[in-house]
Every structure is written in C-alpha cells, then in structure tokens.
Coordinates of C-alpha atoms and ligand atoms in Angstrom, one line a residue:
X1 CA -10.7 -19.2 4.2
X2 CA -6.9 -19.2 4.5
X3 CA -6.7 -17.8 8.0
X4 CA -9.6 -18.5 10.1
X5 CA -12.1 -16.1 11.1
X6 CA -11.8 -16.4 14.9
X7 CA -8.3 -15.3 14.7
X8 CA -10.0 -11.8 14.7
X9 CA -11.1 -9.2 16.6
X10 CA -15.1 -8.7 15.8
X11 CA -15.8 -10.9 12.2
X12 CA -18.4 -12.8 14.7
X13 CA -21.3 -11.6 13.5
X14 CA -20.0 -9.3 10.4
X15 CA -19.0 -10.5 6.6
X16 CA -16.5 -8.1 6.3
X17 CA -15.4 -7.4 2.5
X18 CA -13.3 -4.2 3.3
X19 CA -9.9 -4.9 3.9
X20 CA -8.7 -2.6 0.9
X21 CA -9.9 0.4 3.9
X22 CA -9.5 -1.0 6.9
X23 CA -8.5 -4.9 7.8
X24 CA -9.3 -6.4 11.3
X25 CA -7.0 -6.7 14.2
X26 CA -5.8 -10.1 14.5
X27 CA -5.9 -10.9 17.9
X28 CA -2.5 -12.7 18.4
X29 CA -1.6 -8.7 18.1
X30 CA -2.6 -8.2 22.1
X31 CA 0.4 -10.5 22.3
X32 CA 2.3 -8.5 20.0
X33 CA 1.5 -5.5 22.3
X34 CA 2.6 -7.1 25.8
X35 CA 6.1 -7.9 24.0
X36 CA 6.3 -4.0 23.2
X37 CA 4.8 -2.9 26.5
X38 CA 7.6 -5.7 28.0
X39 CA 10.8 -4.5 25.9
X40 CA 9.2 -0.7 26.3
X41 CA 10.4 -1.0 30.0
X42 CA 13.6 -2.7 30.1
X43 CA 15.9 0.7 30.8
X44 CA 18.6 0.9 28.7
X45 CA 17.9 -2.5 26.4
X46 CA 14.9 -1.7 25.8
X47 CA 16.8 0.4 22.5
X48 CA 18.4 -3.1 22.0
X49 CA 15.5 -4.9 22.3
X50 CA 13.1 -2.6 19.9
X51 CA 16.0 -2.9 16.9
X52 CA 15.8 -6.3 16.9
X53 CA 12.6 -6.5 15.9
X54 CA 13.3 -3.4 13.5
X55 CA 15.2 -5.8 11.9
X56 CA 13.1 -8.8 11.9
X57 CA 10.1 -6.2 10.4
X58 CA 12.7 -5.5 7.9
X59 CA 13.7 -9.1 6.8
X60 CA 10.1 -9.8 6.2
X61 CA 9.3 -6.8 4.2
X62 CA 12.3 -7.6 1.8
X63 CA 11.0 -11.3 1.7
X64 CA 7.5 -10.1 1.0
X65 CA 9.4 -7.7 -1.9
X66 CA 11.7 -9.8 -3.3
X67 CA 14.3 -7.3 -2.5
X68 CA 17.5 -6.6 -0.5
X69 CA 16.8 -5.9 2.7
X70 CA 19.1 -2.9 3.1
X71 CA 17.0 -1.6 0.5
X72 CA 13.4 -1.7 3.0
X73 CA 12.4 0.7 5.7
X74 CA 9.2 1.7 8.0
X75 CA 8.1 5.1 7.5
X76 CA 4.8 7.0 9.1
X77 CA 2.8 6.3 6.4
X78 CA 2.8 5.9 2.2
X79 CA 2.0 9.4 1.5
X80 CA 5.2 10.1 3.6
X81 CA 6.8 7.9 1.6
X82 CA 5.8 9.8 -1.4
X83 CA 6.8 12.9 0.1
X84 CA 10.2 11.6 0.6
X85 CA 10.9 11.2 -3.1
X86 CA 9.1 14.9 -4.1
X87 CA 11.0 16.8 -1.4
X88 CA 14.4 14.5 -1.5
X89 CA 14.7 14.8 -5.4
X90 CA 16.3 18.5 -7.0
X91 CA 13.9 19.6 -9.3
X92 CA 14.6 21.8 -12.9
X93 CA 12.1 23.9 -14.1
X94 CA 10.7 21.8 -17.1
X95 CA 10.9 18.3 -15.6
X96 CA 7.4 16.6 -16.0
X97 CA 6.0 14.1 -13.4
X98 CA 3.2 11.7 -14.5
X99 CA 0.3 10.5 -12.6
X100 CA -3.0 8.9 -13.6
X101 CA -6.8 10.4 -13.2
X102 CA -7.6 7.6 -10.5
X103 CA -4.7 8.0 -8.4
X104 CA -5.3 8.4 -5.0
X105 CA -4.8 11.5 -3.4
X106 CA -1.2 11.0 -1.4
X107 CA -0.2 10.2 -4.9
X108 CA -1.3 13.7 -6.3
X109 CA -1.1 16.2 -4.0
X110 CA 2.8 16.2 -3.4
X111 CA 3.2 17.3 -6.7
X112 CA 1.5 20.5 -6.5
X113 CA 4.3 21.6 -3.7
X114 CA 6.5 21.8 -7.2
X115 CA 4.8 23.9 -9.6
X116 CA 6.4 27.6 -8.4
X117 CA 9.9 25.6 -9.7
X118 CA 8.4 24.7 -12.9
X119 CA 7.8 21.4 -12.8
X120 CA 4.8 20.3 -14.6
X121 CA 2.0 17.5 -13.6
X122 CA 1.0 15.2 -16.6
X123 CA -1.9 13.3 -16.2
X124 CA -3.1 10.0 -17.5
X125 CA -6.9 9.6 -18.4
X126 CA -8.4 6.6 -17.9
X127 CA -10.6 4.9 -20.2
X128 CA -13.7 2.5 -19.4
X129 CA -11.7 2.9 -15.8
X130 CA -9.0 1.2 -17.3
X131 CA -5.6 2.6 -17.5
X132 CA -3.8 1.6 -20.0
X133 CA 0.0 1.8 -20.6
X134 CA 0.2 3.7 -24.1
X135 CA -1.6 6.6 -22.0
X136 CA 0.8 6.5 -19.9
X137 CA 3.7 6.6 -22.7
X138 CA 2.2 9.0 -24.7
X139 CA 3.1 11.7 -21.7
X140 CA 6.4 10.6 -20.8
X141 CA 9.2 12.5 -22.8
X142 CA 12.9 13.3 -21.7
X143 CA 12.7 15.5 -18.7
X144 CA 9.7 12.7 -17.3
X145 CA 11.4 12.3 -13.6
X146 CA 9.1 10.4 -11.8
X147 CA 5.8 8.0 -13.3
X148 CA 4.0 7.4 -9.8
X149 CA 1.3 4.8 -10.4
X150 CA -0.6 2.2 -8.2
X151 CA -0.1 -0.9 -8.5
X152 CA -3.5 -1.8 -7.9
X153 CA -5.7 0.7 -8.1
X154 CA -7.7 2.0 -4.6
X155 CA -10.0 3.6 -6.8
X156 CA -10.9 0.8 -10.0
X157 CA -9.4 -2.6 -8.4
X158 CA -7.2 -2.7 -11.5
X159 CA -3.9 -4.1 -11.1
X160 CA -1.2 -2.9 -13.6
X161 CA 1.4 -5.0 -15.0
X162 CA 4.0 -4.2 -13.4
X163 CA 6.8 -5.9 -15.3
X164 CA 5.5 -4.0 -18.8
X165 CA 5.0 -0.8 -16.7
X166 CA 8.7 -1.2 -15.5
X167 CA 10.3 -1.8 -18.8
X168 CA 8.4 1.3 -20.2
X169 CA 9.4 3.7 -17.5
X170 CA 13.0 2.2 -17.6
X171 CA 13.4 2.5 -21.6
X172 CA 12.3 5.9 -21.1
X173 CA 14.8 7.0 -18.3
X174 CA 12.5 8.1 -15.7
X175 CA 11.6 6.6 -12.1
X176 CA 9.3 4.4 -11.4
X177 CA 7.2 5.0 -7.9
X178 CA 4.7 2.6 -7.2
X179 CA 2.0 3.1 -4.4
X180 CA 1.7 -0.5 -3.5
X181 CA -0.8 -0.2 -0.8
X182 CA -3.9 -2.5 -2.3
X183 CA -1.0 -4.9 -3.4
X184 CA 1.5 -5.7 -0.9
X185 CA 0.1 -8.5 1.1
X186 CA -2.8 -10.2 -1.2
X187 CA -0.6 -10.1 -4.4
X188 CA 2.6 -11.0 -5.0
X189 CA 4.8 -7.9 -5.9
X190 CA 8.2 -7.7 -7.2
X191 CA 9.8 -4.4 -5.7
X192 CA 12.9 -4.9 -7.8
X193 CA 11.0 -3.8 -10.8
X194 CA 9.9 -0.5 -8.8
X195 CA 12.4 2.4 -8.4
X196 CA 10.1 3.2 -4.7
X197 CA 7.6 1.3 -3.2
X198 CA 5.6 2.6 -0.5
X199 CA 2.6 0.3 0.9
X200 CA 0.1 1.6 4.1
X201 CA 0.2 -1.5 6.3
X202 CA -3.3 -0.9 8.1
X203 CA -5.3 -2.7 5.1
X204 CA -3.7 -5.9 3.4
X205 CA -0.8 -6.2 5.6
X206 CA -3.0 -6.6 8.7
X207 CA -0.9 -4.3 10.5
X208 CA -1.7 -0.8 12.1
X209 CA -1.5 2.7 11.2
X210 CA 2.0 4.7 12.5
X211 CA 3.8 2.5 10.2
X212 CA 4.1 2.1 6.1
X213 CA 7.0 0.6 3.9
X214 CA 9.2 2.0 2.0
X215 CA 11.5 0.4 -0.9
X216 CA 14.4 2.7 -2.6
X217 CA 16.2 0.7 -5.3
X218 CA 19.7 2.5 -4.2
X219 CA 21.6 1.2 -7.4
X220 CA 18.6 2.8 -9.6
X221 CA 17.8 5.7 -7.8
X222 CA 21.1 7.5 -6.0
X223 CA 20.3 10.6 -6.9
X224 CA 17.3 10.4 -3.8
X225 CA 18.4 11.8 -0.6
X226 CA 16.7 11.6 2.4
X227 CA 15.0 14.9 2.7
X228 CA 14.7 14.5 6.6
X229 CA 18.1 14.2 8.8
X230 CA 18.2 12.9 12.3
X231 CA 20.3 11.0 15.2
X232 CA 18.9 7.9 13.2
X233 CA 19.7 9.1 9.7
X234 CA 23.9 8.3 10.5
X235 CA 26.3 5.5 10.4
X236 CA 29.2 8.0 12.3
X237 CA 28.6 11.1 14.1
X238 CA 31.7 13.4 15.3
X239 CA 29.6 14.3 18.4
X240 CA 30.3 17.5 20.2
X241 CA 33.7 17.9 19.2
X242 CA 32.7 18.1 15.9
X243 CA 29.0 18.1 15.6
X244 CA 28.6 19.0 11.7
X245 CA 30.6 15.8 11.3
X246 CA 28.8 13.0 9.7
X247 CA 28.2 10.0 7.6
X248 CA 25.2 9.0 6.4
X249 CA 23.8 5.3 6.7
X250 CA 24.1 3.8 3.3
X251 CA 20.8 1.3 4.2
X252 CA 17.1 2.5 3.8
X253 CA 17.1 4.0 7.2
X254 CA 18.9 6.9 6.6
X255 CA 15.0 8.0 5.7
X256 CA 14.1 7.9 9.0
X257 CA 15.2 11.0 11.1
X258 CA 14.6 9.8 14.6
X259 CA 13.0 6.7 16.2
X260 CA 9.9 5.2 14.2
X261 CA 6.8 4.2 15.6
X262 CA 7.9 0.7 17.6
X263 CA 4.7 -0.2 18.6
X264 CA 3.4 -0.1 14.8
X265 CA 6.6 -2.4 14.0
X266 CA 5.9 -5.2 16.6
X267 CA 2.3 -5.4 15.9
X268 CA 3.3 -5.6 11.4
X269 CA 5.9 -8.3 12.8
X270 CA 2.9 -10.5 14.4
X271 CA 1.1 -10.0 11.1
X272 CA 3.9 -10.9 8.4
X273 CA 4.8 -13.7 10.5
X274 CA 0.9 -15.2 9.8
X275 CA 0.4 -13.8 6.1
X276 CA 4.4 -14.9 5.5
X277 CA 3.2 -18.4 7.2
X278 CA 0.4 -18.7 4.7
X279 CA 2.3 -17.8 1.4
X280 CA 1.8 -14.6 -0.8
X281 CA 1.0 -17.4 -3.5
X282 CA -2.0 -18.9 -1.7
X283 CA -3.1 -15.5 -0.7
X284 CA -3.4 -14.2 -3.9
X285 CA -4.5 -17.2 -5.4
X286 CA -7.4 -17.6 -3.0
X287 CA -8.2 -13.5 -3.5
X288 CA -8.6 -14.5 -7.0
X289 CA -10.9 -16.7 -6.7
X290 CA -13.5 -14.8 -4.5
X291 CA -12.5 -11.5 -6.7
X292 CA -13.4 -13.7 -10.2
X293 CA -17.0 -14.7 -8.0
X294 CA -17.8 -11.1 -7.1
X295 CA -16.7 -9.7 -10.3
X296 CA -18.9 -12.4 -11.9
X297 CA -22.0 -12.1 -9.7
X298 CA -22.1 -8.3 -10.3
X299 CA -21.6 -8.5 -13.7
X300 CA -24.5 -10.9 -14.3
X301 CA -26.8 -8.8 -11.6
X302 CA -26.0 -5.7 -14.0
X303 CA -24.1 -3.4 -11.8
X304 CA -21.2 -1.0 -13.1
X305 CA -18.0 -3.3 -12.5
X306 CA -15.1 -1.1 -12.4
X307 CA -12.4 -3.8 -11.8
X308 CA -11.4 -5.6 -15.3
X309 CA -12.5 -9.2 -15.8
X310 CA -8.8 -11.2 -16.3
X311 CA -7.2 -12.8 -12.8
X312 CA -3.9 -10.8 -14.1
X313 CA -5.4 -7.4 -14.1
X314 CA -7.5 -7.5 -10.9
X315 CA -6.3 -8.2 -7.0
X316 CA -8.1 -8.1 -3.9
X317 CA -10.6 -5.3 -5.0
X318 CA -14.0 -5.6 -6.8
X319 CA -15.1 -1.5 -7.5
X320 CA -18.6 -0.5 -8.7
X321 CA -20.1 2.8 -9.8
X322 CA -23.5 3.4 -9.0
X323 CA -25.9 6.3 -8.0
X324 CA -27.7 4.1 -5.2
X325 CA -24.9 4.4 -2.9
X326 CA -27.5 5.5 0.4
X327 CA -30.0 2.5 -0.5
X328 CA -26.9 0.5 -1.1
X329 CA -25.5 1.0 2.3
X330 CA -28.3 0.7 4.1
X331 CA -29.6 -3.1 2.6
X332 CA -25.9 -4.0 3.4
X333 CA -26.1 -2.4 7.0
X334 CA -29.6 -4.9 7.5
X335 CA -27.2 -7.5 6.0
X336 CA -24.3 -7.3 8.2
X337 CA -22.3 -6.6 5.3
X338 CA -19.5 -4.3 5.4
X339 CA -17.8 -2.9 2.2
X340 CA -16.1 0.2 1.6
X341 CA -17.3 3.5 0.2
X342 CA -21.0 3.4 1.9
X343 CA -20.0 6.1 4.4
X344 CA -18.4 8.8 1.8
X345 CA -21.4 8.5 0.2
X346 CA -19.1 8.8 -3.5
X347 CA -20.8 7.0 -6.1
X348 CA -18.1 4.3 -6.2
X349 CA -18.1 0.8 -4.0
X350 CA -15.2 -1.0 -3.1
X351 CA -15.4 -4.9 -2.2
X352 CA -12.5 -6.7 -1.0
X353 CA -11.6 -9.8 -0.6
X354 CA -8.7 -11.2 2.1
X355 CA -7.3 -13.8 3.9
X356 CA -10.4 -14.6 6.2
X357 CA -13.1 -14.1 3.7
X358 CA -14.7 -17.7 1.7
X359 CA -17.4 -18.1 -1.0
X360 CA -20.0 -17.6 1.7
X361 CA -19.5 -14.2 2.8
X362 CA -19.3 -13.3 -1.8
X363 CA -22.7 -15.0 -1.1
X364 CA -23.9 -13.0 1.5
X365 CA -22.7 -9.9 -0.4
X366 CA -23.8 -11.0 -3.5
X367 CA -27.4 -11.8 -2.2
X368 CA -28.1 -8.3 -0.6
X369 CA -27.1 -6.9 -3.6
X370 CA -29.8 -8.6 -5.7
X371 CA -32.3 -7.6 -3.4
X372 CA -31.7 -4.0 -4.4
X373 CA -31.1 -5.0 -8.3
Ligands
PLP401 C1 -3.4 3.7 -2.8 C2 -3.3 4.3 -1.4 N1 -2.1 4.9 -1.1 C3 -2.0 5.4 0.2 C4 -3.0 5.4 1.1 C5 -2.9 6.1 2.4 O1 -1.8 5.6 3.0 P1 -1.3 6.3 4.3 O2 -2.4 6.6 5.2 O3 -0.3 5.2 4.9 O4 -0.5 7.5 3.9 C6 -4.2 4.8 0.7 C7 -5.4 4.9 1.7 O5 -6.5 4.6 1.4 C8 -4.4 4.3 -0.5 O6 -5.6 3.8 -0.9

C-alpha cells in the first residue's frame, strides 16, 4: 500500500474497497481541524489566516491539474459546479447539449432546467457499457454548446481518453465539461484539455464534503459568467457611495459569491499535502495494478465486469452487474468487506481501489466473491 493503513480512521478490522463513494478520514485531519478551530478564533485575522490556506488549497489543485492556478476554485460541491456552467451560459433555442446514458445524475439533471428555452438534451448510448467516442460525435453538430462527460465513469469504471475526447469536442467548436470526480486524485488528469472540471473531494481526494473543485479554462471559455454574485465575486467595489459599482475578479473565484466552506478547505489541504507527497504517478500506477487483479479475478470467476480490460481505459473502479446484489452484500458483510452499491440494492457493484488498499484486501474481496460464484 502507498499510504499505510493506520493513517486512518477505522480500516482496523475492514478491507475497505469503496473509495469511489466514500474514502476514510485520514486521521492527520483532527490536526487539520484544530488549525481551523485555532485561525477560526483569531478576531479580525482569522480572515487573513483562512485565505492563506485558500490559497495553498488552490496551488495544489492547479498542481494536481496541470493548470494555472487562477484558473482553480472550491465550490460546494461538483453538481454546483455543473450548475454554474447551465445557469452562467445564455442559451438559444436550438442549441444541443450532449451527455451520455451512464452519466451520473448531477451531470443530467441541470439540463432539464433548459428545455422551456429550447435547448435540446442529446444522449449518448452506451454499448457493452462502453462509451465510445464516435457515439459521442455522431450527436454533436453546430449549435452542440456543451459535451459534459466523466472522465471516469461512477457508473462503468471506464475512463475516457481524454486527450481524443478533447480534440473531438474542440474540432467541433463546443465545450468540453468534464465531471472529474472518480479521477482527480487516483489518475493523473490534465485539466488543460477540459473547458470545466469539477471533481467531489469526499472520495479520491480524501477530503470532506462542503467542498469540490472547479477548473474554468478562462482563455477557452469567456463567454461563462459566474451566475452567482457576491462580496467575494469582486476585485473593486464602490461601496456605499456607489454601491452598483463594480469589477469583477478576473481569477476563478469570482464563482464564489460569499465565503466557502473553510473548514472543508483545511481538511482537502491536509489531504493533497499526503496524496501530492506520494505522486499522482505512483497513485495511479499502484490503482492499476489492484484494478488489473480485480478486473482479472472477476473475469475468470464469471461475473459481469463492467469496467474494460486495458490499464488506459480503466482507473480506480472495478463495476459489476449482477442480480445477486442482497446475497452479495450480505457474504461481503460476514467478510468485512466493504464495496459500494450493496445498500441501493441496484444491480450494479462498484470496487475501488486507493491509496491504502494492497493485493491482500483484492484477495479478501476476491475470495468472498467465489464463495457465492
Ligand atoms: C461522477 C460524480 N459526480 C458528482 C458526484 C457528486 O458530487 P457532489 O456531491 O460533490 O455534487 C458523484 C457522487 O457520487 C459522482 O459519482
């Protein structure tokens, strides 16, 4: 394992194999929380004290990006993220936004808010749960404005290549917004390819809910305004001798109306510090590895493998269809096994694969399984 196990809260006595829902605390983060709890009460500095690590937060997102850092910000959460772009866009009747089947639903649902102006939902179909990018061509035409796709996928474990994805959304003058949630953090992603990025930082990132990032490529997309305004939304303000007066912050965090959710931020600072400490290469390297053992295991035990086969097109997930989902739980419960997708009782199983998993605990998994197979 890359980052040892009793550097968590709770993986005692648990193989846990879910970080695409939920990752464990780390427990440096109650250290994470004092200095927020600390800076929290310092009067006036405290202001002071809280941007700096704004900052910090910030740096590390554009490292982890590749990007500028101007271009990075902390919203609430990726499906406000996504919001941002369907409300902060003007829309003509006729524009066309495409999606895929297997999106998740933050990536869907804002779309719907845009049909009484005419705009019109196009929707990729997967195939063997793959989806593939001449689907995704095939629907984009000249009034395409936005092609919002995962990067991997929550719902399959496939990750698309971005880099082909890009130059096909680019060539066809649309914007490319990529839900990088079950990417940022295990695989490396270049932003700079994106148009947006959003990621959730509870899952990969280690970090807590009340926080998610969010990437605007201002050089590709200036026609996105922040749909929000606030005190925190402006570089000058003419106050109340002329309070209509101002002028908007030209960085990222002209998204965020009014002050974002600190205590999120310190504790997503405590966990980029370790993940940036270990290196997005040997992250995603080692998630390879135990995703290629789990996809392999299944396979040969004759379960539904969702996730494709190659290193390139898979990440951190391993999904499975199956109709035994209850008995499937239940063996992995007696196990101490904890995956994703047992409680909603769907018919599809996600395994996941992180930082503080090893070959043992695809063993453990692996092993319950085949007593049900
Ligand atoms: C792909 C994807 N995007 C977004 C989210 C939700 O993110 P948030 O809660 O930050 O809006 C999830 C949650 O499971 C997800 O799987």
């Amino acid at each position: 394992m890359l980052i040892s196990r009793d550097k968590f809260v709770g993986l005692e006595e648990v193989t846990h194999l879910c970080a695409g829902g939920e990752s464990p605390m780390l427990k440096s983060h109650e250290q994470a929380f004092n200095r927020f709890m600390r800076d929290k009460s310092m009067g006036e500095r405290t202001r002071e004290k809280q941007d700096a690590v704004l900052k910090t937060t910030r740096e590390q997102c554009a490292q982890l990006l590749s990007v500028e850092v101007d271009d990075v910000t902390l919203l609430g959460s990726a499906s406000e993220g996504i919001n941002a772009v369907m409300y902060g866009l003007s829309w003509q009747a006729g524009d066309n936004v495409v999606i895929a089947d297997v999106e998740f639903a933050s990536g869907v649902y804002p779309w719907t808010r845009l049909a009484d102006q005419g705009v019109e939902i196009r929707i990729a179909r997967h195939r063997d749960w793959c989806v593939d990018l001449e689907s995704i061509d095939s629907l984009i035409d000249e009034r395409t404005r936005v092609v919002l796709i995962s990067h991997v996928s929550m719902f399959t474990g496939q990750r698309m290549d971005l880099a082909a994805l890009s130059a096909l959304v680019r060539q066809r003058g649309a914007r490319l917004v990529l839900d990088a949630t079950h990417a940022v953090g295990v695989v490396d992603v270049d932003a700079s390819l994106a148009d947006v990025v959003v990621s959730s930082c509870y899952k990969w990132l280690l970090g807590v809910h009340g926080c998610a990032i969010f990437y605007c490529n201002r050089e590709r997309f200036p026609e996105l305004e922040p749909p929000f305004l606030g005190w925190n939304s402006v570089s000058a303000a003419g106050g109340w001798r002329a309070p209509l007066e101002m002028t908007l912050r030209s960085d990222a965090d002209r998204f965020i109306p009014g002050n974002p959710s600190y205590v999120s931020i310190y504790l997503l600072n405590n966990a980029l510090d370790a993940l940036l400490a270990t290196g997005i290469h040997s992250i995603e390297e080692h998630a390879l590895k135990l995703t290629g053992a789990l996809h392999h295991g299944l396979t040969d035990q004759g379960w539904e493998v969702m996730t494709p086969a190659p290193a390139e097109f898979r990440a951190g997930n391993v999904c499975l269809m199956t109709d035994r989902v209850d008995e499937i739980a239940q063996t992995l419960r007696e196990h101490q096994v904890m995956v994703w997708g047992t409680y909603a009782g769907d018919a599809r199983l996600r395994i996941s694969a992180h930082v503080y998993n090893d070959q043992d605990d695809v063993e453990k998994c692996l092993q319950a399984l085949s007593s049900i197979r």
